[in-house]
Every structure is written in structure tokens, then in C-alpha cells.
């Protein structure tokens, strides 16, 4: 008894210390994650044009300057182009990826594993190489066949499709794998036709997976810089590229103002998506 | 009556369409033709937009670049130039070093976060998921800009460091490897946390309780129960982070200044000069490392499949 008490006490103390350290670590990581996102809107209201340190005096002048920059640099066209590209990419890759996921998961057939590997592996294929590769492909088509693919929107679309189809296969595949097949059989036994079974049973059940995939791909595509950099023509501008270029022209405080507005919209979208569809389950 | 007739005709049409399509699906769904049709579009995307371009990249990397134009014969000259030049060797080693450090950091920071999200109180979990999702939603250029603000001269971090009294003058935090590592760790952390959260959800808490009841302490529970069971999630997260870091451009180019990584060198070569063969050879090195990652990823996926049935 007398020999045990100190060790028991030491164990308790030790486990408390571990607990405290663990909590500190988790809080520190949370601070690390949120610090840059919180700082940007804070300095956007400060008077310092270099936005160094925390502001002591506040102003709205950077938002007025940002509004002028938005007009002068024609950023609304970048906003429209980015949104259109991200929408087209999300819808197309969800259809292509959804069909493929259906083919792989629902019917187990001979080459299922091989096909799954081929189709999902591009998830870890560097984006830089996808952009670069399609640039080479387009210029090769031009030099070999003399076909000039003019519209850079569709070239961008191909680049974005290449990185996003595997994401769609993964998210929809995940929700199909958890799907209870006997539901389909039950529907058919009760007299539903093949089409009715898909439209009224299968689709509604895997809907969260499909919508999560759509939102994730929309965000990734909207924010995609490196693929777009290689494939962009002179007649089109996209938000991430415009932001990168502004970074070198406009004072930091004004960038902070533009970034705050963009950030607010993106965070609201993703938080709503999480609350309503639980998109984090599919990442 | 007149109003009902088109409606009746429409529903008849719908019924017929339904029957036609249903019998069509029934006929083809078990045939290999039917399955191929479903998978074909995705296969075409991967084949034409990823595999074929990579082959062109390889071919181009074997071409010489003389007098400002691309030659017609084959040579290993570009690879020779990469491996004999001190500067490009430095860039390659730095890229791999940065990718390894960022992967390790995201794992060490991401695991406790993911564990707390799964096992902590409901609201703590929610907070962590949202705090991890929010940065993922924000443009990488904007997030990197946030770190530029934090790390710049007179920025919050350097003021805090001066307050600790460890530095006599303001430390240079931007435009070096450390800045690149800090920025990339922030950008990639969500890609590590979500696979970990998803795998930890599949481990029943009763296993941890059982181990504790049998006398294991928290460290032992982690090492002998949690770690082995979460290995597939760790593998998926690690490989994803490593692959993305290896080829990331925005963060290193904004925070690194003159400190280059491979992605910056490749991009500058393609966009700034006509020496595409040299850029292609550099890019092929990324392809080789990328293929290595894919091989490991496949194994991890298979493990994941047997344990959790998908990612």
C-alpha cells in the first residue's frame, strides 16, 4: 500500500499532463488553421497600406479602392468565367464519374479492381503535369494536324475535367458501396420498372454523395490555379489567376479587402454545404 | 375533357418511354458492352487527357533544343543537364525535402485534430470539421496571401518572436524554405485531416475501452490499437499530401522568393523560355515520383477496401 500510492499518484499526474499537452496541441493547430483567414479581414480595415502587424486605426478606404480595381481590371468577367467553368466541370465530371462509379461498383465484373485503380489513381497525379500535358497535347494536335483549337474555355474545361473525374468517381463510388442492394430488388419485386427503380430509389438515396461531389469539385475547380495557368488564352481571365497577378500590382491592404469578400462567399458556401449535406464525409 | 386529353397522352408517352428504357437497361446491364458504355467516358478522359499527354511529355524530353528550336533526333542530353547542374540538383533535393517535411508535419498536426473531431464532444467535433473545411474552400492564392501578411516584415509573427526576447533584431521569415513549408503545411492540412477522420469513424470506441480495461495506458492504446487500425487512412492522407506538395506552385512562388522548387522551375521554363524539352525532362522526374506514389496509393486503397469498404 505504502509503495503503491506514489506510483499511482505519479500515473495520475502523468496522464493529466498528457491531457493538457494534447489539448494545447489541438488548440495550437486550430489557431494555425484559422490565423491567416482571420488576419486578412482584420487588416483590410486598417489604415496601413502594407498591412503589417495588427491595425490600430481603421478605415474603409481599401474597400473603395477594391471596388475601383474590380471595375478597372474587369474582374467581373473573371468571376463569371470562373463560375461558368467550375459549374461546367462539376456537372460534366459528376455525370461521367457517376456513370463510371455505377459501372465499377454495382456490377462486380472481372476487371473491376484494375479499372478502379486506373480511374482513381489520377487523384494523386500532380495537377501541374495535367495542365502541362494538355498544353503539349493541344500544341501537338496543332502542329501535326493543323487543327487550331481556338476557344480556350473548352481547353480549360478539358484540363479541369481531367483532374475532377476521379474525385467524382470516388465520392459517388463511396456512397454506392454503402448502398443496400436489396432495396432495388424490393422495388422491382413490388412492380417498379428498371427506370423507376433508379430514379425513385437509387438516386434519392445516394443524393448526398452526388451533391457533396458536385460542391467539392466546384470549389476545387473554382480555386484551381496551376492547370488554368498553362491552358489560359489571352481572351479569358479567371479569379485565381487575376488574384495572383493583383498580388504583384496592388498594395497588400487592398488585396486583403478583395480577398475578404471572396473568402466570405466561399466559406459561407462550404459551411452551408456541410450543414445540409455533410460534404466532409466524402473528402 | 379537352384539358385532360394532352395530359393523358403525355402520361401514355411517359409510360412507353419508361417501358422502352427499362427493357433496354434490362437487356444490356449484365452484358460487358453495357458496363463498358458506362465506364468508357471516364476511361477516355483518363486516356486522352492524362496518359496520352504524359507520353508526349516523355517524347519531348528526349528531344534536343538547339538554337532556339526543338531538334528532330533523340538524346538524353536534357536529363544529363539536369543531373550535372548543381543548381537543378539543389532544386530537386529541396523539393523532395519540403514534400517530406510537409507530409510529416500535416500528419503530426492532423492526427490529434482528427481524433478530437471523432471522439471529442459534439460541438468540438463540429468546430474542427468547419475549421478544417473553411481553409479548403478558400482560394490557395488568398490563403498564401494570409501567410505573407503573417510572416512579412513587421508582421504579427515577427512581432511575437521579438516579444519572446530570443531575437535581437527582426528575423527574416519570408522568402526561404521555412516560409514555403509553413504555407504548404497550412494548404495541405485538410487533405490529411479528412481521410483520418473518415478512417477513425470506422474504429469502434469499445476497442479503445477494452484495451484500457486490460491495463493499457493512453500511449499504448494509441500505438497498439489506433495506429494499426488507422493505417489505411494515414496512407491515403500521406500519399495525397506528398503528391500535391511535390508539384505545388502558388505557395512556393509567392513565399519562396528566389528559393525555387521543381514546380516553379518547370513552369518558368515553359512559360518564360522556349526550352520545352528541358522543362519536359524536369517534369518527367515528377512523373516518375508521381507514378511511385500511385503504386503505393493502390496498395493503400486495397487495404482500405478490405477494412472499410472504400475511402
Coordinates of C-alpha atoms in Angstrom, one line a residue:
Chain A
X1 CA 0.0 0.0 0.0
X2 CA 2.7 2.5 1.0
X3 CA 4.8 1.6 -2.0
X4 CA 1.9 1.8 -4.4
X5 CA 0.4 5.2 -3.6
X6 CA 3.3 7.3 -5.0
X7 CA 3.3 5.5 -8.3
X8 CA -0.5 5.7 -8.7
X9 CA -0.3 9.4 -8.0
X10 CA 2.5 9.8 -10.5
X11 CA 0.5 8.0 -13.1
X12 CA -2.5 10.3 -12.5
X13 CA -0.3 13.3 -12.7
X14 CA 1.3 12.0 -15.9
X15 CA -1.9 11.3 -17.6
X16 CA -3.2 14.8 -16.6
X17 CA 0.0 16.3 -18.1
X18 CA -0.5 14.3 -21.3
X19 CA -4.1 15.5 -21.4
X20 CA -3.1 19.1 -21.0
X21 CA -0.4 18.9 -23.6
X22 CA -2.8 17.1 -26.0
X23 CA -5.4 19.9 -25.6
X24 CA -2.7 22.5 -26.1
X25 CA -1.6 20.8 -29.3
X26 CA -5.1 20.6 -30.7
X27 CA -5.8 24.3 -29.9
X28 CA -2.5 25.3 -31.4
X29 CA -3.3 23.5 -34.7
X30 CA -6.8 25.2 -34.7
X31 CA -5.1 28.6 -34.3
X32 CA -2.6 27.7 -37.1
X33 CA -5.5 26.8 -39.4
X34 CA -7.6 29.9 -38.7
X35 CA -4.9 32.6 -38.1
X36 CA -4.3 33.6 -41.8
X37 CA -8.1 33.6 -42.5
X38 CA -8.9 35.8 -39.5
X39 CA -6.0 38.2 -40.1
X40 CA -7.0 39.0 -43.7
X41 CA -10.3 40.7 -42.9
X42 CA -8.8 42.4 -39.8
X43 CA -6.0 44.1 -41.7
X44 CA -8.4 45.0 -44.6
X45 CA -10.0 47.6 -42.2
X46 CA -6.6 49.0 -41.1
X47 CA -5.0 52.2 -42.4
X48 CA -1.6 50.7 -43.1
X49 CA -1.2 50.1 -46.8
X50 CA 1.4 47.3 -46.2
X51 CA -0.9 45.7 -43.6
X52 CA 2.0 44.9 -41.3
X53 CA 1.0 43.9 -37.8
X54 CA -2.4 44.4 -36.3
X55 CA -4.1 47.7 -37.2
X56 CA -4.6 50.5 -34.6
X57 CA -6.6 52.9 -36.8
X58 CA -9.4 51.8 -39.0
X59 CA -10.8 52.8 -42.4
X60 CA -12.9 51.7 -45.3
X61 CA -10.7 53.2 -48.0
X62 CA -9.4 49.8 -49.1
X63 CA -12.9 48.5 -49.9
X64 CA -13.5 51.6 -52.0
X65 CA -10.1 51.1 -53.8
X66 CA -11.0 47.4 -54.2
X67 CA -14.3 48.3 -55.9
X68 CA -12.5 50.6 -58.3
X69 CA -9.9 47.8 -59.0
X70 CA -12.7 45.4 -59.6
X71 CA -14.1 47.6 -62.3
X72 CA -10.7 48.8 -63.8
X73 CA -9.3 45.3 -64.1
X74 CA -12.6 43.8 -65.4
X75 CA -12.7 41.3 -62.6
X76 CA -16.4 40.7 -63.1
X77 CA -15.6 38.8 -66.3
X78 CA -13.1 36.7 -64.4
X79 CA -15.8 36.0 -61.8
X80 CA -18.3 34.9 -64.5
X81 CA -15.7 32.8 -66.4
X82 CA -14.5 31.1 -63.2
X83 CA -18.1 30.3 -62.1
X84 CA -19.1 29.0 -65.6
X85 CA -16.0 26.9 -65.8
X86 CA -16.5 25.4 -62.3
X87 CA -20.2 24.7 -62.9
X88 CA -19.5 23.0 -66.3
X89 CA -16.7 21.0 -64.7
X90 CA -18.7 19.9 -61.7
X91 CA -21.8 18.8 -63.8
X92 CA -19.8 17.1 -66.5
X93 CA -17.4 15.2 -64.2
X94 CA -20.3 14.2 -61.9
X95 CA -22.1 12.6 -64.9
X96 CA -19.0 11.0 -66.3
X97 CA -17.7 9.9 -62.9
X98 CA -21.1 8.8 -61.7
X99 CA -21.7 6.5 -64.6
X100 CA -18.2 5.0 -64.2
X101 CA -18.7 4.6 -60.4
X102 CA -22.0 2.8 -61.2
X103 CA -20.3 0.5 -63.7
X104 CA -17.5 -0.3 -61.3
X105 CA -19.3 -0.7 -58.0
X106 CA -22.8 -2.1 -58.9
X107 CA -21.8 -4.9 -61.1
X108 CA -18.8 -6.8 -59.9
X109 CA -17.0 -8.0 -63.0
X110 CA -13.7 -9.4 -64.0
X111 CA -11.6 -6.2 -64.4
X112 CA -13.4 -4.2 -61.8
X113 CA -10.3 -3.7 -59.5
X114 CA -8.0 -2.9 -62.4
X115 CA -10.4 -0.3 -63.8
X116 CA -11.0 1.2 -60.4
X117 CA -7.2 1.6 -60.0
X118 CA -6.8 3.2 -63.4
X119 CA -9.7 5.6 -62.9
X120 CA -9.0 6.7 -59.3
X121 CA -5.2 6.9 -59.5
X122 CA -5.2 10.3 -61.2
X123 CA -6.3 11.6 -57.7
X124 CA -2.6 11.6 -56.8
X125 CA -1.3 12.6 -60.2
X126 CA 0.3 16.1 -59.9
X127 CA -2.0 18.8 -61.2
X128 CA 0.9 20.6 -62.7
X129 CA 1.5 17.7 -65.0
X130 CA -2.1 17.6 -66.1
X131 CA -2.0 21.3 -67.2
X132 CA 1.4 20.9 -68.8
X133 CA 0.3 17.7 -70.6
X134 CA -2.8 19.2 -72.1
X135 CA -0.9 22.2 -73.2
X136 CA 1.5 19.8 -75.1
X137 CA -1.4 17.8 -76.4
X138 CA -3.1 20.9 -77.9
X139 CA 0.1 22.2 -79.4
X140 CA 0.9 18.7 -80.8
X141 CA -2.6 18.5 -82.4
X142 CA -2.0 21.9 -83.9
X143 CA 1.5 21.0 -85.3
X144 CA 0.5 17.5 -86.6
X145 CA -3.0 18.0 -88.0
X146 CA -3.0 21.8 -88.4
X147 CA -6.1 22.0 -86.3
X148 CA -6.2 25.1 -84.1
X149 CA -8.4 24.7 -81.1
X150 CA -9.4 28.3 -80.7
X151 CA -11.7 28.5 -77.7
X152 CA -9.6 28.5 -74.6
X153 CA -12.7 27.9 -72.5
X154 CA -13.0 24.4 -73.8
X155 CA -9.3 23.7 -73.4
X156 CA -9.6 24.9 -69.8
X157 CA -12.7 22.7 -69.4
X158 CA -10.7 19.6 -70.6
X159 CA -7.9 20.3 -68.1
X160 CA -10.4 20.7 -65.3
X161 CA -12.3 17.6 -66.3
X162 CA -9.1 15.6 -66.2
X163 CA -8.4 16.3 -62.5
X164 CA -12.0 16.2 -61.4
X165 CA -13.5 13.0 -62.8
X166 CA -11.5 10.8 -60.3
X167 CA -13.0 12.9 -57.5
X168 CA -16.5 12.3 -58.7
X169 CA -15.8 8.5 -59.1
X170 CA -14.5 8.4 -55.5
X171 CA -17.4 10.3 -53.9
X172 CA -20.2 8.6 -55.8
X173 CA -18.4 5.3 -55.5
X174 CA -18.2 5.7 -51.7
X175 CA -22.0 6.3 -51.4
X176 CA -22.8 3.4 -53.8
X177 CA -20.6 1.0 -51.8
X178 CA -22.6 1.7 -48.7
X179 CA -25.8 1.2 -50.6
X180 CA -28.1 -1.7 -49.7
X181 CA -28.8 -3.6 -53.0
X182 CA -31.8 -5.4 -51.6
X183 CA -33.7 -2.1 -51.8
X184 CA -33.5 -2.2 -55.6
X185 CA -34.7 -5.8 -55.6
X186 CA -37.5 -5.0 -53.3
X187 CA -38.6 -2.1 -55.6
X188 CA -38.6 -4.5 -58.6
X189 CA -40.5 -7.2 -56.7
X190 CA -43.1 -4.6 -55.9
X191 CA -43.5 -3.9 -59.6
X192 CA -41.2 -0.9 -60.3
X193 CA -39.7 -0.8 -63.7
X194 CA -35.9 -0.6 -64.1
X195 CA -36.0 3.1 -64.7
X196 CA -38.4 3.8 -61.9
X197 CA -36.1 1.9 -59.5
X198 CA -33.1 4.1 -60.4
X199 CA -35.0 7.4 -60.4
X200 CA -37.1 6.8 -57.3
X201 CA -35.0 4.6 -55.1
X202 CA -31.3 4.6 -56.0
X203 CA -30.8 8.3 -56.9
X204 CA -32.6 9.8 -53.9
X205 CA -30.6 7.6 -51.5
X206 CA -27.1 8.4 -53.0
X207 CA -28.1 12.1 -53.4
X208 CA -25.9 13.4 -50.5
X209 CA -22.9 11.8 -52.1
X210 CA -23.7 13.3 -55.5
X211 CA -24.3 16.8 -54.2
X212 CA -21.2 16.6 -52.0
X213 CA -19.2 15.6 -55.0
X214 CA -20.6 18.5 -57.1
X215 CA -19.8 21.0 -54.4
X216 CA -16.2 19.7 -53.7
X217 CA -15.5 19.7 -57.5
X218 CA -17.0 23.2 -57.9
X219 CA -14.7 24.6 -55.2
X220 CA -11.6 22.8 -56.4
X221 CA -12.2 23.9 -60.0
X222 CA -13.0 27.5 -59.0
X223 CA -9.8 27.7 -57.0
X224 CA -7.6 25.8 -59.5
X225 CA -4.6 27.9 -60.4
X226 CA -1.9 25.7 -61.9
X227 CA -3.9 23.8 -64.6
X228 CA -5.5 27.1 -65.7
X229 CA -2.2 28.9 -65.9
X230 CA -1.0 26.6 -68.6
X231 CA -4.2 26.5 -70.6
X232 CA -5.4 30.0 -70.4
X233 CA -5.6 32.1 -73.6
X234 CA -5.4 35.9 -73.7
X235 CA -9.1 36.4 -74.1
X236 CA -10.2 34.8 -70.9
X237 CA -9.4 35.7 -67.2
X238 CA -10.1 33.5 -64.2
X239 CA -10.3 34.5 -60.5
X240 CA -7.2 32.7 -59.0
X241 CA -5.0 33.9 -61.9
X242 CA -6.3 37.5 -61.5
X243 CA -5.7 37.4 -57.7
X244 CA -2.2 36.1 -58.2
X245 CA -1.4 38.9 -60.7
X246 CA -3.0 41.6 -58.5
X247 CA -0.7 40.4 -55.7
X248 CA 2.2 42.0 -57.6
X249 CA 0.4 45.2 -58.5
X250 CA -2.0 46.3 -55.7
X251 CA -1.0 47.2 -52.1
X252 CA -1.5 44.4 -49.6
X253 CA -4.3 46.2 -47.7
X254 CA -6.4 46.4 -50.9
X255 CA -5.7 42.7 -51.7
X256 CA -6.9 42.0 -48.2
X257 CA -10.2 43.8 -48.9
X258 CA -10.7 41.9 -52.2
X259 CA -9.7 38.6 -50.6
X260 CA -12.0 39.2 -47.6
X261 CA -15.1 39.4 -49.8
X262 CA -14.1 36.4 -51.9
X263 CA -13.3 34.4 -48.7
X264 CA -16.6 35.2 -47.1
X265 CA -18.6 33.9 -50.1
X266 CA -16.5 30.7 -50.3
X267 CA -16.7 30.0 -46.5
X268 CA -20.4 30.6 -46.4
X269 CA -20.9 28.2 -49.3
X270 CA -18.9 25.4 -47.8
X271 CA -20.4 25.8 -44.3
X272 CA -23.9 25.7 -45.7
X273 CA -22.9 22.6 -47.7
X274 CA -21.5 20.9 -44.6
X275 CA -24.6 21.7 -42.6
X276 CA -27.1 20.5 -45.2
X277 CA -25.2 17.6 -47.0
X278 CA -22.2 16.7 -44.7
X279 CA -19.7 17.1 -47.5
X280 CA -16.8 16.4 -45.2
X281 CA -17.8 12.7 -45.2
X282 CA -16.8 12.5 -48.9
X283 CA -13.4 14.1 -48.8
Chain B
X1 CA -62.2 16.8 -71.3
X2 CA -60.2 18.8 -73.7
X3 CA -57.8 19.8 -71.0
X4 CA -57.3 16.2 -69.9
X5 CA -56.5 14.8 -73.2
X6 CA -53.0 16.2 -73.7
X7 CA -52.2 15.2 -70.1
X8 CA -53.4 11.6 -70.8
X9 CA -51.3 11.5 -74.0
X10 CA -48.3 12.8 -72.1
X11 CA -48.6 10.2 -69.4
X12 CA -49.0 7.5 -72.1
X13 CA -45.9 8.7 -73.8
X14 CA -44.0 8.7 -70.5
X15 CA -45.2 5.2 -69.7
X16 CA -44.0 4.0 -73.1
X17 CA -40.6 5.7 -72.7
X18 CA -40.3 4.2 -69.3
X19 CA -41.0 0.7 -70.7
X20 CA -38.7 1.1 -73.6
X21 CA -35.8 2.4 -71.5
X22 CA -36.4 -0.2 -68.7
X23 CA -36.3 -3.1 -71.1
X24 CA -33.2 -1.6 -72.8
X25 CA -31.4 -1.3 -69.4
X26 CA -32.5 -4.9 -68.5
X27 CA -31.1 -6.3 -71.8
X28 CA -27.8 -4.6 -71.5
X29 CA -27.0 -4.1 -67.9
X30 CA -25.4 -7.6 -67.4
X31 CA -23.5 -7.6 -70.7
X32 CA -19.9 -6.4 -70.9
X33 CA -21.0 -4.0 -73.6
X34 CA -23.4 -2.3 -71.2
X35 CA -20.7 -2.0 -68.5
X36 CA -18.2 -0.7 -70.9
X37 CA -20.6 2.0 -72.1
X38 CA -20.9 3.3 -68.5
X39 CA -17.1 3.3 -67.9
X40 CA -16.0 4.4 -71.4
X41 CA -16.4 8.2 -71.0
X42 CA -14.2 8.2 -67.8
X43 CA -11.7 5.9 -69.5
X44 CA -11.5 8.3 -72.4
X45 CA -10.9 11.3 -70.0
X46 CA -8.0 9.5 -68.3
X47 CA -6.6 8.1 -71.5
X48 CA -6.7 11.2 -73.7
X49 CA -6.3 13.9 -71.1
X50 CA -3.7 12.2 -68.8
X51 CA -2.0 9.2 -70.3
X52 CA -1.5 10.4 -73.9
X53 CA -0.2 13.9 -72.8
X54 CA 2.3 12.2 -70.5
X55 CA 3.6 10.2 -73.4
X56 CA 4.0 13.4 -75.4
X57 CA 5.8 14.8 -72.4
X58 CA 8.2 11.9 -72.4
X59 CA 8.9 12.1 -76.1
X60 CA 9.6 15.8 -75.9
X61 CA 12.0 15.3 -73.0
X62 CA 14.2 13.2 -75.3
X63 CA 14.4 16.0 -78.0
X64 CA 17.4 18.4 -78.2
X65 CA 17.0 22.1 -78.0
X66 CA 19.4 23.9 -80.4
X67 CA 19.5 27.5 -81.5
X68 CA 16.1 28.3 -80.0
X69 CA 14.2 25.4 -81.7
X70 CA 13.3 21.8 -80.9
X71 CA 15.5 19.3 -82.8
X72 CA 14.3 16.2 -84.6
X73 CA 16.6 13.5 -83.2
X74 CA 16.6 11.8 -79.8
X75 CA 19.0 12.5 -77.0
X76 CA 19.4 12.1 -73.2
X77 CA 21.0 15.5 -73.1
X78 CA 18.2 17.2 -71.1
X79 CA 18.4 14.6 -68.3
X80 CA 22.2 14.9 -68.4
X81 CA 21.9 18.7 -68.0
X82 CA 19.6 18.3 -65.0
X83 CA 21.8 15.8 -63.1
X84 CA 25.1 17.5 -63.8
X85 CA 23.9 21.0 -62.9
X86 CA 24.5 21.9 -59.2
X87 CA 21.6 24.4 -59.3
X88 CA 18.9 21.9 -60.5
X89 CA 20.2 19.2 -58.2
X90 CA 19.7 21.7 -55.3
X91 CA 16.1 22.4 -56.5
X92 CA 15.3 18.7 -56.8
X93 CA 16.6 17.8 -53.3
X94 CA 14.8 20.9 -51.9
X95 CA 11.5 19.8 -53.5
X96 CA 11.7 16.3 -52.1
X97 CA 12.8 17.6 -48.7
X98 CA 10.0 20.1 -48.5
X99 CA 7.4 17.5 -49.5
X100 CA 8.7 15.0 -46.9
X101 CA 8.7 17.6 -44.1
X102 CA 5.2 19.0 -45.0
X103 CA 3.8 15.4 -45.1
X104 CA 5.3 14.7 -41.6
X105 CA 4.0 18.0 -40.2
X106 CA 0.5 17.6 -41.5
X107 CA 0.4 14.0 -40.1
X108 CA 1.6 15.1 -36.6
X109 CA -0.7 18.1 -36.6
X110 CA -3.7 16.4 -38.3
X111 CA -3.9 13.2 -36.3
X112 CA -4.8 14.8 -32.9
X113 CA -7.2 17.1 -34.7
X114 CA -8.9 14.2 -36.5
X115 CA -9.0 12.2 -33.3
X116 CA -10.6 15.0 -31.3
X117 CA -13.1 15.6 -34.1
X118 CA -14.2 12.0 -33.9
X119 CA -14.0 11.3 -30.1
X120 CA -14.4 14.8 -28.6
X121 CA -17.6 16.5 -27.6
X122 CA -20.2 17.0 -30.4
X123 CA -19.6 20.7 -30.7
X124 CA -15.8 20.4 -30.6
X125 CA -16.1 17.9 -33.4
X126 CA -18.3 20.3 -35.4
X127 CA -15.9 23.2 -34.8
X128 CA -12.9 21.2 -36.0
X129 CA -14.6 20.0 -39.2
X130 CA -15.7 23.5 -40.1
X131 CA -12.3 25.0 -39.2
X132 CA -10.7 22.4 -41.5
X133 CA -13.2 22.8 -44.3
X134 CA -13.1 26.6 -44.3
X135 CA -9.4 26.9 -45.4
X136 CA -10.0 24.2 -48.0
X137 CA -12.8 26.3 -49.6
X138 CA -10.6 29.5 -49.8
X139 CA -8.5 30.2 -52.8
X140 CA -4.9 29.0 -52.4
X141 CA -3.7 32.4 -53.5
X142 CA -5.7 34.0 -50.7
X143 CA -4.5 31.6 -48.1
X144 CA -0.9 32.1 -49.2
X145 CA -1.5 35.8 -49.0
X146 CA -2.6 35.3 -45.4
X147 CA 0.7 33.8 -44.6
X148 CA 2.5 36.5 -46.5
X149 CA 0.8 39.0 -44.1
X150 CA 1.7 37.0 -41.0
X151 CA 5.3 36.4 -42.0
X152 CA 6.2 39.7 -43.6
X153 CA 8.5 42.3 -42.0
X154 CA 6.7 43.9 -39.1
X155 CA 4.0 41.2 -39.3
X156 CA 2.3 39.5 -36.4
X157 CA 4.6 36.5 -36.2
X158 CA 7.9 38.5 -36.2
X159 CA 6.4 40.9 -33.6
X160 CA 5.6 37.9 -31.4
X161 CA 9.0 36.5 -31.9
X162 CA 10.6 39.8 -30.9
X163 CA 8.5 39.8 -27.7
X164 CA 9.9 36.4 -26.6
X165 CA 13.3 38.1 -26.4
X166 CA 15.1 35.3 -28.3
X167 CA 15.9 37.6 -31.2
X168 CA 17.9 40.8 -31.0
X169 CA 16.7 42.1 -34.4
X170 CA 13.7 41.2 -36.6
X171 CA 14.1 37.7 -38.1
X172 CA 13.7 37.3 -41.8
X173 CA 10.7 34.9 -42.1
X174 CA 9.7 35.3 -45.8
X175 CA 11.4 34.1 -48.9
X176 CA 13.0 31.0 -47.6
X177 CA 12.4 27.3 -47.3
X178 CA 10.7 27.7 -43.9
X179 CA 8.2 30.1 -45.3
X180 CA 7.4 27.6 -48.1
X181 CA 7.0 24.7 -45.5
X182 CA 4.7 26.8 -43.2
X183 CA 2.5 27.9 -46.1
X184 CA 2.2 24.4 -47.7
X185 CA 1.5 22.8 -44.3
X186 CA -1.5 25.1 -44.0
X187 CA -2.7 24.4 -47.5
X188 CA -2.4 20.6 -47.3
X189 CA -3.6 20.0 -43.7
X190 CA -7.2 19.5 -44.7
X191 CA -6.2 16.8 -47.2
X192 CA -4.7 14.9 -44.3
X193 CA -7.4 15.5 -41.7
X194 CA -10.4 14.3 -43.7
X195 CA -9.1 10.8 -44.7
X196 CA -8.0 10.4 -41.0
X197 CA -11.5 11.5 -39.7
X198 CA -13.1 9.0 -42.1
X199 CA -10.9 6.1 -41.0
X200 CA -11.2 6.9 -37.3
X201 CA -15.0 6.9 -37.6
X202 CA -14.7 3.2 -38.6
X203 CA -12.8 2.2 -35.4
X204 CA -15.3 1.4 -32.6
X205 CA -14.6 3.2 -29.3
X206 CA -15.2 -0.1 -27.5
X207 CA -11.8 -1.3 -28.8
X208 CA -10.1 1.5 -27.0
X209 CA -12.1 1.0 -23.8
X210 CA -11.3 -2.8 -23.9
X211 CA -7.6 -2.0 -24.2
X212 CA -7.8 0.4 -21.3
X213 CA -9.7 -2.0 -19.2
X214 CA -7.0 -4.6 -19.8
X215 CA -4.4 -2.1 -18.4
X216 CA -3.1 -0.3 -21.4
X217 CA -2.3 3.4 -20.9
X218 CA -3.2 6.1 -23.5
X219 CA 0.2 5.8 -25.3
X220 CA -0.2 2.1 -25.6
X221 CA -3.8 2.4 -26.8
X222 CA -2.6 4.7 -29.5
X223 CA 0.4 2.6 -30.6
X224 CA -1.2 -0.8 -30.4
X225 CA -4.9 -0.2 -31.3
X226 CA -5.5 3.2 -33.0
X227 CA -2.3 3.4 -35.1
X228 CA -2.5 0.0 -36.8
X229 CA -6.3 0.3 -37.5
X230 CA -6.0 3.8 -38.9
X231 CA -3.0 2.9 -41.2
X232 CA -5.2 2.9 -44.4
X233 CA -6.3 6.5 -43.7
X234 CA -2.8 7.5 -42.8
X235 CA -1.6 6.0 -46.1
X236 CA -4.3 7.8 -48.2
X237 CA -3.7 11.1 -46.5
X238 CA 0.1 10.9 -46.6
X239 CA 0.3 10.0 -50.3
X240 CA -2.2 12.6 -51.3
X241 CA -0.3 15.4 -49.3
X242 CA 3.1 14.2 -50.6
X243 CA 1.9 14.2 -54.3
X244 CA 0.2 17.6 -54.1
X245 CA 3.1 19.2 -52.2
X246 CA 5.6 17.9 -54.7
X247 CA 4.0 19.7 -57.6
X248 CA 2.6 22.8 -55.9
X249 CA 3.4 26.1 -57.5
X250 CA 1.4 29.0 -56.0
X251 CA 2.6 28.9 -52.4
X252 CA 6.4 28.3 -53.1
X253 CA 6.4 31.0 -55.8
X254 CA 4.8 33.6 -53.5
X255 CA 6.5 32.8 -50.2
X256 CA 9.8 31.4 -51.5
X257 CA 11.1 34.4 -53.5
X258 CA 14.4 33.2 -55.1
X259 CA 14.1 29.9 -53.3
X260 CA 12.8 27.7 -56.1
X261 CA 11.2 24.3 -56.2
X262 CA 10.7 22.0 -59.2
X263 CA 7.2 23.2 -60.0
X264 CA 8.4 26.8 -60.2
X265 CA 11.4 25.8 -62.4
X266 CA 9.2 23.8 -64.7
X267 CA 6.6 26.5 -65.0
X268 CA 9.1 29.2 -65.6
X269 CA 10.9 27.1 -68.2
X270 CA 7.6 26.5 -70.1
X271 CA 6.1 30.0 -69.8
X272 CA 9.3 32.1 -69.9
X273 CA 11.5 30.3 -72.4
X274 CA 11.1 28.1 -75.4
X275 CA 13.2 25.3 -74.0
X276 CA 10.3 22.9 -73.6
X277 CA 12.5 19.8 -73.9
X278 CA 14.4 20.8 -70.7
X279 CA 11.2 21.6 -68.9
X280 CA 9.7 18.3 -70.0
X281 CA 12.7 16.3 -68.7
X282 CA 12.3 18.1 -65.3
X283 CA 8.6 17.3 -65.4
X284 CA 9.3 13.6 -66.2
X285 CA 11.1 13.4 -62.9
X286 CA 7.9 14.5 -61.3
X287 CA 6.0 11.8 -63.4
X288 CA 8.3 9.1 -62.1
X289 CA 7.9 10.1 -58.5
X290 CA 4.2 10.5 -59.1
X291 CA 3.9 7.0 -60.5
X292 CA 5.7 5.7 -57.4
X293 CA 3.1 7.4 -55.3
X294 CA 0.3 5.9 -57.4
X295 CA 1.7 2.4 -56.9
X296 CA 1.8 3.0 -53.1
X297 CA -1.7 4.5 -53.3
X298 CA -3.1 1.4 -55.0
X299 CA -1.8 -0.8 -52.2
X300 CA -3.3 1.6 -49.6
X301 CA -6.6 1.6 -51.4
X302 CA -6.7 -2.2 -51.5
X303 CA -6.0 -2.3 -47.7
X304 CA -8.7 0.3 -47.2
X305 CA -11.2 -1.7 -49.3
X306 CA -10.8 -4.8 -47.2
X307 CA -11.1 -2.9 -43.9
X308 CA -13.6 -0.2 -44.5
X309 CA -15.1 -0.7 -48.0
X310 CA -13.9 2.4 -49.7
X311 CA -12.4 5.7 -48.7

